[in-house]
Amino acid sequence: MFNKRTDLAVEARDMYREDKDKEIPGVEVDVSETKGIKVTRVNIQQEVGARIMNKPVGNYITIEADGIRNRDRDVYEDASRTLGEELQRIAPADRDSTTLVVGLGNWNVTPDSLGPKTVSHLMVTRHVFEYLPDQVDEGVSSVCAISPGVLGITGIETGEIIEGIVSKIKPDRVIAIDALASRKMERINVTIQIADTGISPGSGVGNKRKELNHETLGVPVIAIGVPTVVDAATMASDTIDMVVDTMLKQADEGMEFYQVLQNMKGEDRYNLIREVLDPNVGGLMVTPKEIDDMVNDMSKILANGLNIYLHPSIGPGDVDRFIN
Amino acid sequence: MFNKRTDLAVEARDMYREDKDKEIPGVEVDVSETKGIKVTRVNIQQEVGARIMNKPVGNYITIEADGIRNRDRDVYEDASRTLGEELQRIAPADRDSTTLVVGLGNWNVTPDSLGPKTVSHLMVTRHVFEYLPDQVDEGVSSVCAISPGVLGITGIETGEIIEGIVSKIKPDRVIAIDALASRKMERINVTIQIADTGISPGSGVGNKRKELNHETLGVPVIAIGVPTVVDAATMASDTIDMVVDTMLKQADEGMEFYQVLQNMKGEDRYNLIREVLDPNVGGLMVTPKEIDDMVNDMSKILANGLNIYLHPSIGPGDVDRFIN
Amino acid sequence: MFNKRTDLAVEARDMYREDKDKEIPGVEVDVSETKGIKVTRVNIQQEVGARIMNKPVGNYITIEADGIRNRDRDVYEDASRTLGEELQRIAPADRDSTTLVVGLGNWNVTPDSLGPKTVSHLMVTRHVFEYLPDQVDEGVSSVCAISPGVLGITGIETGEIIEGIVSKIKPDRVIAIDALASRKMERINVTIQIADTGISPGSGVGNKRKELNHETLGVPVIAIGVPTVVDAATMASDTIDMVVDTMLKQADEGMEFYQVLQNMKGEDRYNLIREVLDPNVGGLMVTPKEIDDMVNDMSKILANGLNIYLHPSIGPGDVDRFIN
Amino acid sequence: MFNKRTDLAVEARDMYREDKDKEIPGVEVDVSETKGIKVTRVNIQQEVGARIMNKPVGNYITIEADGIRNRDRDVYEDASRTLGEELQRIAPADRDSTTLVVGLGNWNVTPDSLGPKTVSHLMVTRHVFEYLPDQVDEGVSSVCAISPGVLGITGIETGEIIEGIVSKIKPDRVIAIDALASRKMERINVTIQIADTGISPGSGVGNKRKELNHETLGVPVIAIGVPTVVDAATMASDTIDMVVDTMLKQADEGMEFYQVLQNMKGEDRYNLIREVLDPNVGGLMVTPKEIDDMVNDMSKILANGLNIYLHPSIGPGDVDRFIN
């Protein structure tokens, strides 16, 4: 029985493989690595795979660039370019079209501010197309962008705001950027997931109740997600695994207890831990202390990748040249 | 011929009266003053008045509270309460309804950030009504709020964003908050205008191209505006008037020049000055150096007044108790 | 052997008492509770107590107001007043003196921004005393304030900045405000600790290398700390305790493992967990998802309490009346 | 008699030359222009020149890059490089030294936020030299930076804060960045002035009362200033000149009045206008409406120029590569 929740397709795949020691049926996986950047392309082709992975049928590309953590400039630039390329691969851009970029999340909470920060760096052009069409540079496509805020700030479901705007301005595609939760600390702020299936309810750092996808918005929705937090209960659960593991390597005691822990279904243990953590406090999140620099860097990588993807005249040599 | 532009009904009235020395036809005016706060209620009843004032038929209430400039606490509280009362007078709130508050303007430009700042202070409740209806306090009405940004940030006309959201969430009324331009420095940040006619194109500190009113949105639109800047050309033009005036009091020279200046139509002189000010630079704005404190104080007054107006259980003694 | 680290005196005391089932020698404790606000006054009188608690001899007052979590307005006001009273008790203010308030922490990281936010709300008056002495209101004392930033932003040790400023402006006292780490999630953002012993190295959410105290600055230093995060390793360690505890209540298995865990010294287990959590990531912090609202509310409580404490004319009825 | 105030040496020179039609005695001027960027190097060599220009003896370099206004990317990069070169020329950097960069001004007021914004983009390294000397990259010099805030925020004179910090950390040089007022709108946000004489009292957008220079700080002080506002009275005064000028070209009337205006000493007329503009409001400033984008771009140019100047391994091809 496999049922741990994760926003990341690569994590869902890893968990299944740890458990079953084989690839998920109905899922095709392709992995490549260049200059320290690993790209995993997971294609969920059949319902059986979708059910196991708890994700809709579609494409999930993960870009992993550990060097971002050390603020390595070359990795920063390569990750920007790789994002541009993979976006082009998953959803070839028709440059006569209009793209709406949506920065999801709460600008007042550092790890949840990734979407709004990316939007603030982005090159926005739709108003020039609309009001000064003769001043439009060749090689630029029509891009608009909004950060709708979160339910607690606006009192309005994010999905309602976006549906309203989409119905009014009728873009050809929506790209939604969101901060995600990861199961593993080591993925925080160094992993980018692109999906052509949109955003699912309950994903992200905050709680979303409405899906943003082709069905709800009427246009293709590409989701770009970056894990910026680890759920606290997940972390505690994983920590227990690691502690027990480490202790077992050191001694024989605790065998029985380990078996008890191992025999508990993952979900049960996770729920036990959630109960044990102060239930009054509600959702907890775990972040590194350097979260502000990390979110800043990553938001610029996303803006660079989007600029390269969306505007034909912005090339791979233009990293940081056209972000605000 | 009367044609100087102003966002404020009281200024349009003052200019007409200076010129013609009588009240504008088709316009009814009522003035009262309590504890240093002057309230002018201008009711444009007929088209003739609307044409002269360059404003739609409707009600325009101006609250002037000079003491705000000196950060007088009593004036701050009284202005909050007066705003609540005058909103109730101009548009009696049905408390079973839903209100959408829109904070217009650019959060990155201090004098244009009044709307977004007010929204950030406001008590927002609609999501509680929607998702936790049993936790709604009695005496609270359903309020949601958004700051849509400006064209240069989003690439989307503000009016399109608001129309889209309104068509989706169907509020019973919209309240739009905007920073205005005044003709007179002395009105900056101490004057609040309420209008039941919505927002006109070209008003405000930035440029709006679309109206937000009953006709475009399908629900009543109340506009709350506060002058936070003076247009530079207006200021220069007014300054010349004042300088010439002052000099004429001191000597007789310049008589002829004064007559030339006086004989020029106001509009002509304004245009001459606009040409003379560097045409490359585009719109200039004049603000006091303490603009940040002023906008902060005023945004809290607006949030307090709105809270008192919208939530029956928030009374005049609750200034600052329920703002974020 | 007792050696778990905590910034909070009440936690150090609780841990000792859980362990030894008696009060710490050389320490006097007084507890009172009014209207849902619990005040614990810990007076470390002798070196033996200081050694056990790992804190200098001095006074530590903890104000616990659980109701803040639910944004209860009465608790908010009462907590503000209680802070003012307890500051007056621990360090009676001579109102002809000058106070420098220091907002420690990183304004770019939400849970670490408490100090800078408090400073931004505070009523600052020293410049009026210096440059416009005849405009000083009676009942106001001289207050100045600075948020020096953190090492990663400035490249300068916070202690150096404050020492430099203190040597220049020679205040009569320094009040340093800092975000702390707590061992228990339930204390986050609802607990205020006042200490007349200053700030110790290594305390707080970030890493401080230099003490701020009477010895280093030459004037009395009052520290006001609020736990806004839980250290991730601490949380995992405590979670294991709780999980094991819970499991033991349900069954007998795991007895041996439990004993192993119990027999490990707390410090050892904590270090094991630190090693187990990704060592590359460095410090992790755990926060509630509503951290932004919590830090906002708490920063206003601190500013209110400080205003009441520092300015004789600001009374307990003036909560929120004089904060920016 | 020459006495109009300006922060910019080029303006003082222009005004003198307009008046007297010759170069200022005791002042040497060198002008060059490459790729649309004009560099004017004014060297005030003797007291006579200093008196006329109302500026201390020393070097004043002005970089004018009109293309910045249109957000021309090449001009942006060239201006960054030119700043780096001119800094190197005016004050050759000894790379084994420590530099303290000071961002003057108020972060809450857009046109005054240039200094703090520049500091936030800067590459700061001193803490690595201090605490992790073996991790210092070759080709990097020791840089620290602070934005001390303004008197109204801290209650402390900026000069006191900087003097305190300098006496503590003993840098080899201070670079102070400040937003200036210009007499001409066309210079706003496209002009950079470097001076090796420090900051004078009363310069800048806000009011500074203390000088920051070699004498007060004990180390060389380089000032980098960018005009971001025009003083409102200056603008009105200049506008009158331009209006009268324009009118005289069109007709003969007003001759006498013009002579009156011309006969008034500039200072007198300026003061008349200051009186005429609402005296209650205090200082007014005039800014373009796009001030936020302009300040953002300029703050990055300054950070790039400083990075190139201070860190030998950052070259002219690295624009935007090492700014935060």
PDB file of C-alpha atoms in Angstrom, chain A residues 106 108-110 185-186 205 232 235-236 239-240 242-244 246-247 253-254 256-257 260-261 264 272-273 276-278 281 283-289 292, chain C residues 106 108-110 185-186 205 232 235-236 239-240 242-244 246-247 253-254 256-257 260-261 264 272-273 276-278 281 283-289 292:
ATOM      1  CA  ASN A 106       1.720  34.827  -0.033  1.00  0.00           C
ATOM      2  CA  ASN A 108       4.369  38.150   3.270  1.00  0.00           C
ATOM      3  CA  VAL A 109       5.740  34.661   4.014  1.00  0.00           C
ATOM      4  CA  THR A 110       9.280  34.226   2.704  1.00  0.00           C
ATOM      5  CA  MET A 185      15.281  18.833   2.830  1.00  0.00           C
ATOM      6  CA  GLU A 186      17.965  18.328   0.193  1.00  0.00           C
ATOM      7  CA  VAL A 205       2.855  25.675   0.653  1.00  0.00           C
ATOM      8  CA  ALA A 232       7.121  19.331   9.637  1.00  0.00           C
ATOM      9  CA  MET A 235      10.336  15.677   8.343  1.00  0.00           C
ATOM     10  CA  ALA A 236       9.808  14.187  11.796  1.00  0.00           C
ATOM     11  CA  THR A 239      13.926  11.679  10.787  1.00  0.00           C
ATOM     12  CA  ILE A 240      12.673   8.782  12.861  1.00  0.00           C
ATOM     13  CA  MET A 242      16.895   7.798   9.670  1.00  0.00           C
ATOM     14  CA  VAL A 243      17.536   7.727  13.408  1.00  0.00           C
ATOM     15  CA  VAL A 244      16.347   4.172  13.757  1.00  0.00           C
ATOM     16  CA  THR A 246      21.476   4.776  12.113  1.00  0.00           C
ATOM     17  CA  MET A 247      20.980   3.176  15.485  1.00  0.00           C
ATOM     18  CA  GLU A 253      18.869  -3.283  20.469  1.00  0.00           C
ATOM     19  CA  GLY A 254      15.610  -1.811  19.427  1.00  0.00           C
ATOM     20  CA  GLU A 256      11.446  -5.085  18.060  1.00  0.00           C
ATOM     21  CA  PHE A 257      10.621  -1.419  18.229  1.00  0.00           C
ATOM     22  CA  VAL A 260       6.759  -2.042  15.131  1.00  0.00           C
ATOM     23  CA  LEU A 261       7.668   1.216  13.450  1.00  0.00           C
ATOM     24  CA  MET A 264       3.036   0.642  10.865  1.00  0.00           C
ATOM     25  CA  LEU A 272       0.383   9.719  14.742  1.00  0.00           C
ATOM     26  CA  ILE A 273       3.116  12.334  14.430  1.00  0.00           C
ATOM     27  CA  VAL A 276       1.630  14.384  18.557  1.00  0.00           C
ATOM     28  CA  LEU A 277       2.807  17.750  17.200  1.00  0.00           C
ATOM     29  CA  ASP A 278       0.702  20.411  18.836  1.00  0.00           C
ATOM     30  CA  VAL A 281      -0.792  25.128  15.902  1.00  0.00           C
ATOM     31  CA  GLY A 283       0.339  23.450   9.660  1.00  0.00           C
ATOM     32  CA  LEU A 284       4.015  23.759  10.389  1.00  0.00           C
ATOM     33  CA  MET A 285       6.714  24.250   7.815  1.00  0.00           C
ATOM     34  CA  VAL A 286      10.436  23.623   7.935  1.00  0.00           C
ATOM     35  CA  THR A 287      12.786  25.910   6.022  1.00  0.00           C
ATOM     36  CA  PRO A 288      16.496  26.572   5.902  1.00  0.00           C
ATOM     37  CA  LYS A 289      17.615  29.764   7.623  1.00  0.00           C
ATOM     38  CA  ASP A 292      15.445  34.599   1.696  1.00  0.00           C
TER      39      ASP A 292
ATOM     40  CA  ASN C 106      16.777  39.849   9.289  1.00  0.00           C
ATOM     41  CA  ASN C 108      13.896  39.519   4.757  1.00  0.00           C
ATOM     42  CA  VAL C 109      13.056  36.357   6.736  1.00  0.00           C
ATOM     43  CA  THR C 110       9.544  36.491   8.168  1.00  0.00           C
ATOM     44  CA  MET C 185       5.724  24.773  19.170  1.00  0.00           C
ATOM     45  CA  GLU C 186       2.998  25.886  21.549  1.00  0.00           C
ATOM     46  CA  VAL C 205      16.957  32.792  15.241  1.00  0.00           C
ATOM     47  CA  ALA C 232      14.143  21.510  13.505  1.00  0.00           C
ATOM     48  CA  MET C 235      11.457  19.378  17.193  1.00  0.00           C
ATOM     49  CA  ALA C 236      12.410  16.017  15.726  1.00  0.00           C
ATOM     50  CA  THR C 239       8.689  14.331  18.469  1.00  0.00           C
ATOM     51  CA  ILE C 240      10.503  11.043  18.943  1.00  0.00           C
ATOM     52  CA  MET C 242       6.311  11.936  22.164  1.00  0.00           C
ATOM     53  CA  VAL C 243       5.917   9.186  19.593  1.00  0.00           C
ATOM     54  CA  VAL C 244       7.667   6.631  21.761  1.00  0.00           C
ATOM     55  CA  THR C 246       2.419   7.413  22.831  1.00  0.00           C
ATOM     56  CA  MET C 247       3.360   4.002  21.506  1.00  0.00           C
ATOM     57  CA  GLU C 253       6.756  -3.675  22.257  1.00  0.00           C
ATOM     58  CA  GLY C 254       9.708  -1.438  21.770  1.00  0.00           C
ATOM     59  CA  GLU C 256      14.227  -2.098  24.721  1.00  0.00           C
ATOM     60  CA  PHE C 257      14.490   0.511  21.989  1.00  0.00           C
ATOM     61  CA  VAL C 260      18.177   2.838  24.431  1.00  0.00           C
ATOM     62  CA  LEU C 261      16.670   6.150  23.422  1.00  0.00           C
ATOM     63  CA  MET C 264      21.137   8.277  25.395  1.00  0.00           C
ATOM     64  CA  LEU C 272      22.608  12.315  16.204  1.00  0.00           C
ATOM     65  CA  ILE C 273      19.497  13.923  14.762  1.00  0.00           C
ATOM     66  CA  VAL C 276      20.928  12.687  10.303  1.00  0.00           C
ATOM     67  CA  LEU C 277      19.153  15.773   8.993  1.00  0.00           C
ATOM     68  CA  ASP C 278      20.931  16.823   5.825  1.00  0.00           C
ATOM     69  CA  VAL C 281      21.513  22.339   4.495  1.00  0.00           C
ATOM     70  CA  GLY C 283      20.244  25.315  10.225  1.00  0.00           C
ATOM     71  CA  LEU C 284      16.620  24.510   9.700  1.00  0.00           C
ATOM     72  CA  MET C 285      13.737  26.283  11.339  1.00  0.00           C
ATOM     73  CA  VAL C 286      10.151  25.236  11.916  1.00  0.00           C
ATOM     74  CA  THR C 287       7.406  27.845  11.809  1.00  0.00           C
ATOM     75  CA  PRO C 288       3.637  27.884  11.656  1.00  0.00           C
ATOM     76  CA  LYS C 289       2.195  28.772   8.250  1.00  0.00           C
ATOM     77  CA  ASP C 292       3.347  36.613   8.983  1.00  0.00           C
TER      78      ASP C 292
END
